[in-house]
Amino acid sequence: MSSLWVELEQFLNEIEKPARYIGGEDGMICPEHSPEKASWLLIYPDTYEIGLPNQGLQILYEILNERDDSVAERSYAPWVDMSREMRKRNIPLFSVDTHRPAEDFDILAFNLSAELVYTNLLECLDLSNVPLYSKDRNEGHPIVIAGGHCTYNPEPFADFIDLAVLGDGEEVVGEISEIFSQWKSEPQAEMNRKELLQKFAELPGVYVPSLYEATFSNGRLVSISPKAEKNIPNIVEKRTISDLGAWPYPKNQLVPLTEVVHDRLNVEIFRGCTRGCRFCQAGMITRPVRERPQEQVVSMVKKGLERTGYDEVSLTSLSSADFSGIENVVSEVMTQDGCSPVSLSLPSLRVDAFTVGTASQMQQARRTGLTFAPEAGTWRLRQVINKLISDDDLFGAVESAYSQGWRRVKLYFLIGLPTETDDDTLGIVRLAEKTLEIGRKYHKNPSVTVSVGGFVPKPDTPFQWFGQNTEEELLRKIYLLRDAAKKVKGLKLKWHDSRATVVEGILSRGDRRLAPVLEKVWKMGGVFQEWSEHFNVDLWKTSMDEEGLLIEDFSYRHRELDEVLPWDHLSAGLHKDFLWQDWRDALDNLGLEDCRWTPCYDCGACTGYGIEHVVASAVPPAGGSQGTGVSLIQENEIKVAISQPEKVNGLQVSGVNE
Amino acid sequence: MRCLRVRYTKLGKIRFIGHRDVARIWERSLRKANIPVLYSQGFSPHPRISFGLALPTGFESEAEYVDVYLGEDFFLDAFDEKIIQENINKALPSGMDVLAIGIFPTSGDSLQEAVDACVWEVRVSGTSFEEFEVIRKKLFSSDSLSIERERKGKILVEDVRSQVHSMDITEDHIDGVTILTELGTKPRVLRPTDLLKRINSELRTIRVLRKEQLTLQGNQRIEPLSIELHPAAPAEVLA
């Protein structure tokens, strides 16, 4: 079929980082298209470097290409210099695999994992010559699908997509392919586009926004419910695969020719998290916990290293140190045959239950930084957010890191959390100061980098009712921290732009009234808003004003239990009364133990879907289920979490104060 | 300590990746090929490999070089150049292929220091055989050719005439010519694209291919690794 490569190579030399557009990765699939197969273009609406490593996209890429009724290729948002040149030369968005035009695909499927990329969705549609609004598309246009964590509240971009898929995509992409390939092979007059969408809407986990009516009254959402059609569920439940072991993907992880983020072998060891951090949407919406069998993890790592030539592997999950038998896996991976050293990293939320003794063992090839995420400056506030790490847990972890040769430690915090006082905020600097004090026992000039993000309340979390801190309040707290940090030698403070936090807040809990706002921001050139060099808060404020919408109303005000939330018709399986109770507990400074080893709180994630947590170990890991109350120093081993600086999207827009 | 010197290509789509990307690809490919590269010591050890002159992104080449440092153990009993080469070729991405392979002592100059000149084949458009011939003669009849180059944020004017060793038309096309030119690399590399732009701003380069990297000794032009002396195994053996 048609490839745009000949046209592209004429000018790629004049484009920044042309390697973004050439494909050619090890693991790339150049599928054979045919009329009876549903052809998917999987689009990550951010740069190639950010999008390529995305595991979700790579998993679906392989699954769709293994099927008989579908093929899949990939695309990423072209950087601004490229899109300018493409428009000038009339070149549409294209796949990197075979450089096929986007408009030649049946399905454009977007992975949305952060709010600030929403305008890039519009940009990619426009570059694909596809009408922005779902209502303006006809039988000749591709179906536009969104997946990823942002689909738990797709309302702000609901008018631009044909369907959203909630939850795990492994099974549902096949069901969509089946329906589509059948539709393609039958005379299409039998079923028009609307009927096709209706058919998709009958699939569990699929939400078709155009079949639902959002009603507003006095500037408030009063209901979202199905229009007249039959068989459209009142509430769309997310999809959950019960056995991760049945899906050992990606089998051939893409190895890019050029540098990308997370440039290493990534093996997902479990999905879901029950630590119950109340600010964390990922932890809430991906329940229950489903572990990959240990032997499969080990074999995926070994095969992966052999095939890719990487010397670094990351065992990914929301909190990898919580994996049952993690010690076994680590030692098996580290003692494997091979002539070159290997580094292992465990992105993890724990600062409490893992041996730093293994940290130096884990990082043979090269030592990456150690990042700990206490998230809040005081124990009281950490109880509010249910991140149950005591000061001593942190100091023990830090001590072992410094004592084993690390000179730099990173700490990650949120500001603007519920019930936060200035004493809590300043507690961040006190923790950093104490950390440096410990460091001086081992090094002349230890350093600590403190990264501070502004808290954005997310749907399907206990904090979904919380009124976000205003831009001014966040800025005030940043200045408070900056002034205090200035007095501490060796402390480097970085912060997320509070203006970006405001925009994230609007979109996080926004509704359909934001569609024209997104369109306006995009029209004024507001793409790549997650990149500090392109972020422009004025575009957002102007567009909100023009639409008569108030930031206060979307972000800053507290919600009540009886308010209709824009995602009430979508379900991550969590009971609303569980979330509300957890919200009240938070306000009472009450922590909640991890339910893997304590009685069920009936959050709804397991019972609703008839799935149990799949955990190999019946006992909680050392340090206790949440690390509370148990001495972390046992038999000279100091427990700690090892993690990589992962917050790529979140920290792009940031300030630095040295 | 000795090193394995490899001459390889960079052709096709892969021409759009940068020099640092090439280095990373080599690190991974050597691990895939199970070649026990020596590592530097220290907190953050790195594999010891070094490259010839960096090739600008977008240029193709038939003369890229890498030196891979290996312990003596590697050259004992089971050492087989052909198998090594086969394994490396399998590990490299499409467009990067081994042309020659040899074993060298590591005492001499590094590749980057040793190279004095490069031979380039350039497909030029926006001219004709006759017109380019005039341009070429004018260039060789003049004693100096100043070029503005940026270095550390400052614009420097440098005379590069002596760096243009030769330039010949090798093919005539409807819209231009193909030329072969040898350009000196010292004190600093002269890119064929910069040279052509300087001598006539109308000229456009479509394809640039590095044919050789050379060490000059008197009248001798020495390749770091000649394909004739160290030929790669024929392709069918590699399959």
PDB file of N, CA and C in Angstrom, chain A residues 260-328:
ATOM      1  N   VAL A 260      15.143   6.976  24.149  1.00  0.00           N
ATOM      2  CA  VAL A 260      13.789   7.270  24.627  1.00  0.00           C
ATOM      3  C   VAL A 260      13.815   7.244  26.156  1.00  0.00           C
ATOM      4  N   VAL A 261      12.722   7.631  26.783  1.00  0.00           N
ATOM      5  CA  VAL A 261      12.659   7.495  28.239  1.00  0.00           C
ATOM      6  C   VAL A 261      12.484   6.012  28.579  1.00  0.00           C
ATOM      7  N   HIS A 262      12.864   5.651  29.784  1.00  0.00           N
ATOM      8  CA  HIS A 262      12.749   4.260  30.237  1.00  0.00           C
ATOM      9  C   HIS A 262      13.377   3.306  29.221  1.00  0.00           C
ATOM     10  N   ASP A 263      14.571   3.658  28.743  1.00  0.00           N
ATOM     11  CA  ASP A 263      15.231   2.903  27.678  1.00  0.00           C
ATOM     12  C   ASP A 263      15.879   1.662  28.279  1.00  0.00           C
ATOM     13  N   ARG A 264      15.083   0.639  28.487  1.00  0.00           N
ATOM     14  CA  ARG A 264      15.551  -0.582  29.127  1.00  0.00           C
ATOM     15  C   ARG A 264      14.483  -1.646  28.916  1.00  0.00           C
ATOM     16  N   LEU A 265      14.801  -2.863  29.333  1.00  0.00           N
ATOM     17  CA  LEU A 265      13.793  -3.903  29.280  1.00  0.00           C
ATOM     18  C   LEU A 265      12.792  -3.663  30.417  1.00  0.00           C
ATOM     19  N   ASN A 266      11.515  -3.723  30.082  1.00  0.00           N
ATOM     20  CA  ASN A 266      10.491  -3.547  31.108  1.00  0.00           C
ATOM     21  C   ASN A 266       9.634  -4.806  31.180  1.00  0.00           C
ATOM     22  N   VAL A 267       9.538  -5.376  32.357  1.00  0.00           N
ATOM     23  CA  VAL A 267       8.692  -6.557  32.523  1.00  0.00           C
ATOM     24  C   VAL A 267       7.664  -6.257  33.611  1.00  0.00           C
ATOM     25  N   GLU A 268       6.405  -6.305  33.223  1.00  0.00           N
ATOM     26  CA  GLU A 268       5.336  -5.991  34.167  1.00  0.00           C
ATOM     27  C   GLU A 268       5.141  -7.187  35.101  1.00  0.00           C
ATOM     28  N   ILE A 269       5.286  -6.975  36.413  1.00  0.00           N
ATOM     29  CA  ILE A 269       5.219  -8.116  37.327  1.00  0.00           C
ATOM     30  C   ILE A 269       3.860  -8.234  38.021  1.00  0.00           C
ATOM     31  N   PHE A 270       3.173  -7.140  38.173  1.00  0.00           N
ATOM     32  CA  PHE A 270       1.771  -7.270  38.558  1.00  0.00           C
ATOM     33  C   PHE A 270       0.999  -6.031  38.179  1.00  0.00           C
ATOM     34  N   ARG A 271      -0.309  -6.179  38.156  1.00  0.00           N
ATOM     35  CA  ARG A 271      -1.187  -5.049  37.864  1.00  0.00           C
ATOM     36  C   ARG A 271      -2.064  -4.852  39.089  1.00  0.00           C
ATOM     37  N   GLY A 272      -2.413  -3.611  39.368  1.00  0.00           N
ATOM     38  CA  GLY A 272      -3.257  -3.337  40.532  1.00  0.00           C
ATOM     39  C   GLY A 272      -2.412  -3.011  41.739  1.00  0.00           C
ATOM     40  N   CYS A 273      -3.042  -2.412  42.734  1.00  0.00           N
ATOM     41  CA  CYS A 273      -2.323  -2.036  43.952  1.00  0.00           C
ATOM     42  C   CYS A 273      -3.362  -1.834  45.035  1.00  0.00           C
ATOM     43  N   THR A 274      -3.050  -2.344  46.224  1.00  0.00           N
ATOM     44  CA  THR A 274      -4.034  -2.200  47.305  1.00  0.00           C
ATOM     45  C   THR A 274      -3.447  -1.456  48.487  1.00  0.00           C
ATOM     46  N   ARG A 275      -2.359  -0.747  48.256  1.00  0.00           N
ATOM     47  CA  ARG A 275      -1.796   0.026  49.364  1.00  0.00           C
ATOM     48  C   ARG A 275      -2.760   1.131  49.764  1.00  0.00           C
ATOM     49  N   GLY A 276      -3.569   1.547  48.827  1.00  0.00           N
ATOM     50  CA  GLY A 276      -4.638   2.468  49.176  1.00  0.00           C
ATOM     51  C   GLY A 276      -4.228   3.915  49.373  1.00  0.00           C
ATOM     52  N   CYS A 277      -3.161   4.345  48.707  1.00  0.00           N
ATOM     53  CA  CYS A 277      -2.802   5.765  48.764  1.00  0.00           C
ATOM     54  C   CYS A 277      -3.981   6.544  48.176  1.00  0.00           C
ATOM     55  N   ARG A 278      -4.486   7.467  48.960  1.00  0.00           N
ATOM     56  CA  ARG A 278      -5.788   8.058  48.601  1.00  0.00           C
ATOM     57  C   ARG A 278      -5.716   9.060  47.455  1.00  0.00           C
ATOM     58  N   PHE A 279      -4.521   9.548  47.159  1.00  0.00           N
ATOM     59  CA  PHE A 279      -4.374  10.518  46.071  1.00  0.00           C
ATOM     60  C   PHE A 279      -4.171   9.814  44.729  1.00  0.00           C
ATOM     61  N   CYS A 280      -3.935   8.491  44.796  1.00  0.00           N
ATOM     62  CA  CYS A 280      -3.416   7.780  43.621  1.00  0.00           C
ATOM     63  C   CYS A 280      -4.526   7.127  42.827  1.00  0.00           C
ATOM     64  N   GLN A 281      -4.789   7.679  41.643  1.00  0.00           N
ATOM     65  CA  GLN A 281      -5.836   7.119  40.798  1.00  0.00           C
ATOM     66  C   GLN A 281      -5.449   5.751  40.254  1.00  0.00           C
ATOM     67  N   ALA A 282      -4.181   5.611  39.862  1.00  0.00           N
ATOM     68  CA  ALA A 282      -3.742   4.338  39.288  1.00  0.00           C
ATOM     69  C   ALA A 282      -3.992   3.193  40.258  1.00  0.00           C
ATOM     70  N   GLY A 283      -3.690   3.430  41.539  1.00  0.00           N
ATOM     71  CA  GLY A 283      -3.857   2.390  42.538  1.00  0.00           C
ATOM     72  C   GLY A 283      -5.314   1.997  42.737  1.00  0.00           C
ATOM     73  N   MET A 284      -6.202   2.945  42.549  1.00  0.00           N
ATOM     74  CA  MET A 284      -7.625   2.662  42.760  1.00  0.00           C
ATOM     75  C   MET A 284      -8.249   1.964  41.550  1.00  0.00           C
ATOM     76  N   ILE A 285      -7.932   2.446  40.352  1.00  0.00           N
ATOM     77  CA  ILE A 285      -8.664   1.973  39.173  1.00  0.00           C
ATOM     78  C   ILE A 285      -8.126   0.653  38.620  1.00  0.00           C
ATOM     79  N   THR A 286      -6.956   0.211  39.076  1.00  0.00           N
ATOM     80  CA  THR A 286      -6.389  -1.017  38.496  1.00  0.00           C
ATOM     81  C   THR A 286      -6.566  -2.225  39.407  1.00  0.00           C
ATOM     82  N   ARG A 287      -7.329  -2.067  40.480  1.00  0.00           N
ATOM     83  CA  ARG A 287      -7.553  -3.200  41.381  1.00  0.00           C
ATOM     84  C   ARG A 287      -8.351  -4.291  40.673  1.00  0.00           C
ATOM     85  N   PRO A 288      -8.359  -5.527  41.115  1.00  0.00           N
ATOM     86  CA  PRO A 288      -7.521  -6.047  42.194  1.00  0.00           C
ATOM     87  C   PRO A 288      -6.083  -6.334  41.746  1.00  0.00           C
ATOM     88  N   VAL A 289      -5.269  -6.747  42.737  1.00  0.00           N
ATOM     89  CA  VAL A 289      -3.884  -7.085  42.445  1.00  0.00           C
ATOM     90  C   VAL A 289      -3.833  -8.402  41.689  1.00  0.00           C
ATOM     91  N   ARG A 290      -3.113  -8.418  40.570  1.00  0.00           N
ATOM     92  CA  ARG A 290      -2.929  -9.656  39.806  1.00  0.00           C
ATOM     93  C   ARG A 290      -1.453  -9.819  39.500  1.00  0.00           C
ATOM     94  N   GLU A 291      -0.840 -10.764  40.186  1.00  0.00           N
ATOM     95  CA  GLU A 291       0.592 -10.981  40.010  1.00  0.00           C
ATOM     96  C   GLU A 291       0.877 -11.917  38.838  1.00  0.00           C
ATOM     97  N   ARG A 292       1.988 -11.670  38.189  1.00  0.00           N
ATOM     98  CA  ARG A 292       2.469 -12.596  37.163  1.00  0.00           C
ATOM     99  C   ARG A 292       3.215 -13.713  37.881  1.00  0.00           C
ATOM    100  N   PRO A 293       3.052 -14.969  37.422  1.00  0.00           N
ATOM    101  CA  PRO A 293       3.786 -16.043  38.101  1.00  0.00           C
ATOM    102  C   PRO A 293       5.298 -15.769  38.088  1.00  0.00           C
ATOM    103  N   GLN A 294       5.937 -16.094  39.217  1.00  0.00           N
ATOM    104  CA  GLN A 294       7.374 -15.829  39.352  1.00  0.00           C
ATOM    105  C   GLN A 294       8.208 -16.389  38.205  1.00  0.00           C
ATOM    106  N   GLU A 295       7.922 -17.661  37.838  1.00  0.00           N
ATOM    107  CA  GLU A 295       8.746 -18.290  36.796  1.00  0.00           C
ATOM    108  C   GLU A 295       8.601 -17.538  35.480  1.00  0.00           C
ATOM    109  N   GLN A 296       7.383 -17.033  35.230  1.00  0.00           N
ATOM    110  CA  GLN A 296       7.181 -16.297  33.996  1.00  0.00           C
ATOM    111  C   GLN A 296       7.967 -14.988  34.009  1.00  0.00           C
ATOM    112  N   VAL A 297       8.001 -14.337  35.167  1.00  0.00           N
ATOM    113  CA  VAL A 297       8.770 -13.101  35.284  1.00  0.00           C
ATOM    114  C   VAL A 297      10.224 -13.388  34.950  1.00  0.00           C
ATOM    115  N   VAL A 298      10.769 -14.425  35.581  1.00  0.00           N
ATOM    116  CA  VAL A 298      12.182 -14.740  35.384  1.00  0.00           C
ATOM    117  C   VAL A 298      12.456 -15.078  33.916  1.00  0.00           C
ATOM    118  N   SER A 299      11.571 -15.855  33.314  1.00  0.00           N
ATOM    119  CA  SER A 299      11.851 -16.231  31.927  1.00  0.00           C
ATOM    120  C   SER A 299      11.674 -15.039  30.989  1.00  0.00           C
ATOM    121  N   MET A 300      10.707 -14.163  31.272  1.00  0.00           N
ATOM    122  CA  MET A 300      10.548 -12.965  30.425  1.00  0.00           C
ATOM    123  C   MET A 300      11.777 -12.065  30.530  1.00  0.00           C
ATOM    124  N   VAL A 301      12.343 -11.995  31.735  1.00  0.00           N
ATOM    125  CA  VAL A 301      13.542 -11.162  31.919  1.00  0.00           C
ATOM    126  C   VAL A 301      14.710 -11.771  31.154  1.00  0.00           C
ATOM    127  N   LYS A 302      14.928 -13.066  31.345  1.00  0.00           N
ATOM    128  CA  LYS A 302      16.084 -13.694  30.710  1.00  0.00           C
ATOM    129  C   LYS A 302      16.005 -13.631  29.191  1.00  0.00           C
ATOM    130  N   LYS A 303      14.852 -14.029  28.665  1.00  0.00           N
ATOM    131  CA  LYS A 303      14.683 -13.981  27.209  1.00  0.00           C
ATOM    132  C   LYS A 303      14.809 -12.551  26.690  1.00  0.00           C
ATOM    133  N   GLY A 304      14.204 -11.641  27.437  1.00  0.00           N
ATOM    134  CA  GLY A 304      14.202 -10.242  27.007  1.00  0.00           C
ATOM    135  C   GLY A 304      15.609  -9.662  26.938  1.00  0.00           C
ATOM    136  N   LEU A 305      16.418  -9.944  27.959  1.00  0.00           N
ATOM    137  CA  LEU A 305      17.785  -9.414  27.970  1.00  0.00           C
ATOM    138  C   LEU A 305      18.583  -9.991  26.805  1.00  0.00           C
ATOM    139  N   GLU A 306      18.407 -11.284  26.582  1.00  0.00           N
ATOM    140  CA  GLU A 306      19.133 -11.949  25.507  1.00  0.00           C
ATOM    141  C   GLU A 306      18.768 -11.360  24.151  1.00  0.00           C
ATOM    142  N   ARG A 307      17.480 -11.141  23.967  1.00  0.00           N
ATOM    143  CA  ARG A 307      17.019 -10.690  22.661  1.00  0.00           C
ATOM    144  C   ARG A 307      17.363  -9.227  22.381  1.00  0.00           C
ATOM    145  N   THR A 308      17.241  -8.389  23.436  1.00  0.00           N
ATOM    146  CA  THR A 308      17.360  -6.948  23.201  1.00  0.00           C
ATOM    147  C   THR A 308      18.782  -6.423  23.344  1.00  0.00           C
ATOM    148  N   GLY A 309      19.600  -7.098  24.150  1.00  0.00           N
ATOM    149  CA  GLY A 309      20.927  -6.566  24.422  1.00  0.00           C
ATOM    150  C   GLY A 309      20.926  -5.478  25.491  1.00  0.00           C
ATOM    151  N   TYR A 310      19.778  -5.218  26.080  1.00  0.00           N
ATOM    152  CA  TYR A 310      19.753  -4.248  27.189  1.00  0.00           C
ATOM    153  C   TYR A 310      20.567  -4.767  28.367  1.00  0.00           C
ATOM    154  N   ASP A 311      21.130  -3.857  29.156  1.00  0.00           N
ATOM    155  CA  ASP A 311      21.830  -4.281  30.375  1.00  0.00           C
ATOM    156  C   ASP A 311      21.065  -3.782  31.591  1.00  0.00           C
ATOM    157  N   GLU A 312      19.836  -3.347  31.351  1.00  0.00           N
ATOM    158  CA  GLU A 312      19.041  -2.865  32.458  1.00  0.00           C
ATOM    159  C   GLU A 312      17.617  -3.385  32.304  1.00  0.00           C
ATOM    160  N   VAL A 313      17.082  -3.839  33.411  1.00  0.00           N
ATOM    161  CA  VAL A 313      15.702  -4.307  33.355  1.00  0.00           C
ATOM    162  C   VAL A 313      14.940  -3.693  34.513  1.00  0.00           C
ATOM    163  N   SER A 314      13.732  -3.285  34.215  1.00  0.00           N
ATOM    164  CA  SER A 314      12.879  -2.744  35.256  1.00  0.00           C
ATOM    165  C   SER A 314      11.700  -3.690  35.444  1.00  0.00           C
ATOM    166  N   LEU A 315      11.475  -4.084  36.682  1.00  0.00           N
ATOM    167  CA  LEU A 315      10.301  -4.903  36.980  1.00  0.00           C
ATOM    168  C   LEU A 315       9.194  -3.923  37.324  1.00  0.00           C
ATOM    169  N   THR A 316       8.257  -3.754  36.403  1.00  0.00           N
ATOM    170  CA  THR A 316       7.310  -2.664  36.568  1.00  0.00           C
ATOM    171  C   THR A 316       6.005  -3.104  37.212  1.00  0.00           C
ATOM    172  N   SER A 317       5.451  -2.172  37.951  1.00  0.00           N
ATOM    173  CA  SER A 317       4.149  -2.300  38.594  1.00  0.00           C
ATOM    174  C   SER A 317       3.977  -1.009  39.360  1.00  0.00           C
ATOM    175  N   LEU A 318       2.897  -0.910  40.098  1.00  0.00           N
ATOM    176  CA  LEU A 318       2.710   0.316  40.871  1.00  0.00           C
ATOM    177  C   LEU A 318       3.561   0.310  42.134  1.00  0.00           C
ATOM    178  N   SER A 319       4.004  -0.852  42.586  1.00  0.00           N
ATOM    179  CA  SER A 319       4.839  -0.910  43.780  1.00  0.00           C
ATOM    180  C   SER A 319       5.583  -2.240  43.808  1.00  0.00           C
ATOM    181  N   SER A 320       6.670  -2.300  43.010  1.00  0.00           N
ATOM    182  CA  SER A 320       7.273  -3.591  42.694  1.00  0.00           C
ATOM    183  C   SER A 320       7.855  -4.337  43.883  1.00  0.00           C
ATOM    184  N   ALA A 321       8.255  -3.625  44.907  1.00  0.00           N
ATOM    185  CA  ALA A 321       8.811  -4.316  46.074  1.00  0.00           C
ATOM    186  C   ALA A 321       7.740  -5.129  46.794  1.00  0.00           C
ATOM    187  N   ASP A 322       6.477  -4.882  46.481  1.00  0.00           N
ATOM    188  CA  ASP A 322       5.382  -5.632  47.102  1.00  0.00           C
ATOM    189  C   ASP A 322       5.149  -6.996  46.457  1.00  0.00           C
ATOM    190  N   PHE A 323       5.812  -7.266  45.365  1.00  0.00           N
ATOM    191  CA  PHE A 323       5.606  -8.536  44.656  1.00  0.00           C
ATOM    192  C   PHE A 323       5.984  -9.707  45.564  1.00  0.00           C
ATOM    193  N   SER A 324       5.138 -10.722  45.609  1.00  0.00           N
ATOM    194  CA  SER A 324       5.439 -11.885  46.452  1.00  0.00           C
ATOM    195  C   SER A 324       6.712 -12.551  45.953  1.00  0.00           C
ATOM    196  N   GLY A 325       7.620 -12.794  46.850  1.00  0.00           N
ATOM    197  CA  GLY A 325       8.845 -13.479  46.456  1.00  0.00           C
ATOM    198  C   GLY A 325       9.755 -12.628  45.607  1.00  0.00           C
ATOM    199  N   ILE A 326       9.683 -11.320  45.806  1.00  0.00           N
ATOM    200  CA  ILE A 326      10.539 -10.436  45.016  1.00  0.00           C
ATOM    201  C   ILE A 326      12.018 -10.774  45.203  1.00  0.00           C
ATOM    202  N   GLU A 327      12.374 -11.200  46.428  1.00  0.00           N
ATOM    203  CA  GLU A 327      13.783 -11.532  46.696  1.00  0.00           C
ATOM    204  C   GLU A 327      14.261 -12.656  45.775  1.00  0.00           C
ATOM    205  N   ASN A 328      13.415 -13.681  45.609  1.00  0.00           N
ATOM    206  CA  ASN A 328      13.785 -14.787  44.725  1.00  0.00           C
ATOM    207  C   ASN A 328      14.004 -14.311  43.297  1.00  0.00           C
TER     208      ASN A 328
END
